[in-house]
Amino acid sequence: IRSFQIDGSVEKSPVDHPMIKFEPKFLGMETHGDEISMDDWVAENAPGDSDLILQIDIEGAEWLALAATSPATTPTA
């Protein structure tokens, strides 16, 4: 499964695999500097994909990042 990792606190993924794309940024409410919004990150990495799985652990900032995500990125069934 194609996987995307993002973590601004480390230089590279602990796993080297051709199906993993790593980006040394933080996931946040907006895109600037070393932070990228969920909308921008999904648009850059999975444009047009309708089925995505998200696992997120960003030290308490999950709710802010998700709240700032547009309905176009997080459609409901």
PDB file of C-alpha atoms in Angstrom:
ATOM      1  CA  ILE A   1       0.000   0.000   0.000  1.00  0.00           C
ATOM      2  CA  ARG A   2       1.318   3.400  -0.944  1.00  0.00           C
ATOM      3  CA  SER A   3       2.006   5.270   2.296  1.00  0.00           C
ATOM      4  CA  PHE A   4       2.777   8.874   3.135  1.00  0.00           C
ATOM      5  CA  GLN A   5       4.557   9.982   6.282  1.00  0.00           C
ATOM      6  CA  ILE A   6       5.014  13.489   7.589  1.00  0.00           C
ATOM      7  CA  ASP A   7       7.015  14.539  10.637  1.00  0.00           C
ATOM      8  CA  GLY A   8       8.875  17.802  11.042  1.00  0.00           C
ATOM      9  CA  SER A   9      10.784  16.589  14.088  1.00  0.00           C
ATOM     10  CA  VAL A  10      12.951  14.064  12.190  1.00  0.00           C
ATOM     11  CA  GLU A  11      14.991  14.171   8.980  1.00  0.00           C
ATOM     12  CA  LYS A  12      13.807  10.913   7.417  1.00  0.00           C
ATOM     13  CA  SER A  13      11.510   7.954   7.850  1.00  0.00           C
ATOM     14  CA  PRO A  14      12.784   5.105  10.024  1.00  0.00           C
ATOM     15  CA  VAL A  15      11.748   2.784   7.160  1.00  0.00           C
ATOM     16  CA  ASP A  16      13.255   2.959   3.673  1.00  0.00           C
ATOM     17  CA  HIS A  17      10.771   1.516   1.174  1.00  0.00           C
ATOM     18  CA  PRO A  18       9.801   2.552  -2.372  1.00  0.00           C
ATOM     19  CA  MET A  19       6.089   2.710  -1.425  1.00  0.00           C
ATOM     20  CA  ILE A  20       6.726   5.216   1.384  1.00  0.00           C
ATOM     21  CA  LYS A  21       7.001   8.943   0.737  1.00  0.00           C
ATOM     22  CA  PHE A  22       8.325  10.955   3.678  1.00  0.00           C
ATOM     23  CA  GLU A  23       8.061  14.713   4.111  1.00  0.00           C
ATOM     24  CA  PRO A  24       9.901  16.531   6.951  1.00  0.00           C
ATOM     25  CA  LYS A  25       7.081  18.935   7.809  1.00  0.00           C
ATOM     26  CA  PHE A  26       4.491  19.356  10.547  1.00  0.00           C
ATOM     27  CA  LEU A  27       0.783  18.841   9.866  1.00  0.00           C
ATOM     28  CA  GLY A  28      -1.159  21.875  11.052  1.00  0.00           C
ATOM     29  CA  MET A  29      -3.983  24.311  10.486  1.00  0.00           C
ATOM     30  CA  GLU A  30      -2.367  26.230   7.621  1.00  0.00           C
ATOM     31  CA  THR A  31       0.546  26.005   5.239  1.00  0.00           C
ATOM     32  CA  HIS A  32       3.575  28.156   6.040  1.00  0.00           C
ATOM     33  CA  GLY A  33       7.236  27.472   6.743  1.00  0.00           C
ATOM     34  CA  ASP A  34       7.677  23.888   7.936  1.00  0.00           C
ATOM     35  CA  GLU A  35       3.921  23.388   8.496  1.00  0.00           C
ATOM     36  CA  ILE A  36       1.383  22.149   5.944  1.00  0.00           C
ATOM     37  CA  SER A  37      -2.414  21.933   6.152  1.00  0.00           C
ATOM     38  CA  MET A  38      -4.256  18.644   5.634  1.00  0.00           C
ATOM     39  CA  ASP A  39      -5.923  20.111   2.518  1.00  0.00           C
ATOM     40  CA  ASP A  40      -2.592  21.043   0.926  1.00  0.00           C
ATOM     41  CA  TRP A  41      -0.906  17.802   1.960  1.00  0.00           C
ATOM     42  CA  VAL A  42      -3.684  15.612   0.491  1.00  0.00           C
ATOM     43  CA  ALA A  43      -3.800  17.734  -2.688  1.00  0.00           C
ATOM     44  CA  GLU A  44      -0.034  17.306  -3.174  1.00  0.00           C
ATOM     45  CA  ASN A  45       0.147  13.597  -2.364  1.00  0.00           C
ATOM     46  CA  ALA A  46      -3.158  11.996  -3.326  1.00  0.00           C
ATOM     47  CA  PRO A  47      -5.079  14.266  -5.716  1.00  0.00           C
ATOM     48  CA  GLY A  48      -8.261  12.620  -6.932  1.00  0.00           C
ATOM     49  CA  ASP A  49      -8.053   9.628  -4.595  1.00  0.00           C
ATOM     50  CA  SER A  50     -11.442   8.985  -3.073  1.00  0.00           C
ATOM     51  CA  ASP A  51     -10.443   6.364  -0.507  1.00  0.00           C
ATOM     52  CA  LEU A  52      -7.762   7.338   1.968  1.00  0.00           C
ATOM     53  CA  ILE A  53      -6.914   6.036   5.434  1.00  0.00           C
ATOM     54  CA  LEU A  54      -5.511   8.459   7.984  1.00  0.00           C
ATOM     55  CA  GLN A  55      -3.559   7.594  11.100  1.00  0.00           C
ATOM     56  CA  ILE A  56      -2.565  10.692  13.019  1.00  0.00           C
ATOM     57  CA  ASP A  57      -0.699  11.416  16.240  1.00  0.00           C
ATOM     58  CA  ILE A  58       0.558  14.982  16.445  1.00  0.00           C
ATOM     59  CA  GLU A  59       0.794  15.574  20.174  1.00  0.00           C
ATOM     60  CA  GLY A  60      -2.652  17.049  20.787  1.00  0.00           C
ATOM     61  CA  ALA A  61      -2.888  19.141  17.610  1.00  0.00           C
ATOM     62  CA  GLU A  62      -5.028  16.551  15.810  1.00  0.00           C
ATOM     63  CA  TRP A  63      -8.320  18.333  16.469  1.00  0.00           C
ATOM     64  CA  LEU A  64      -7.033  21.695  15.243  1.00  0.00           C
ATOM     65  CA  ALA A  65      -5.606  20.174  12.056  1.00  0.00           C
ATOM     66  CA  LEU A  66      -8.823  18.259  11.379  1.00  0.00           C
ATOM     67  CA  ALA A  67     -11.072  21.230  12.211  1.00  0.00           C
ATOM     68  CA  ALA A  68      -9.192  23.334   9.644  1.00  0.00           C
ATOM     69  CA  THR A  69      -9.652  20.691   6.934  1.00  0.00           C
ATOM     70  CA  SER A  70     -12.234  21.508   4.257  1.00  0.00           C
ATOM     71  CA  PRO A  71     -15.272  19.332   3.520  1.00  0.00           C
ATOM     72  CA  ALA A  72     -13.834  18.730   0.021  1.00  0.00           C
ATOM     73  CA  THR A  73     -10.907  16.873   1.610  1.00  0.00           C
ATOM     74  CA  THR A  74     -13.034  15.088   4.205  1.00  0.00           C
ATOM     75  CA  PRO A  75     -16.293  14.177   2.442  1.00  0.00           C
ATOM     76  CA  THR A  76     -18.959  12.373   4.408  1.00  0.00           C
ATOM     77  CA  ALA A  77     -20.793   9.274   3.241  1.00  0.00           C
TER      78      ALA A  77
END
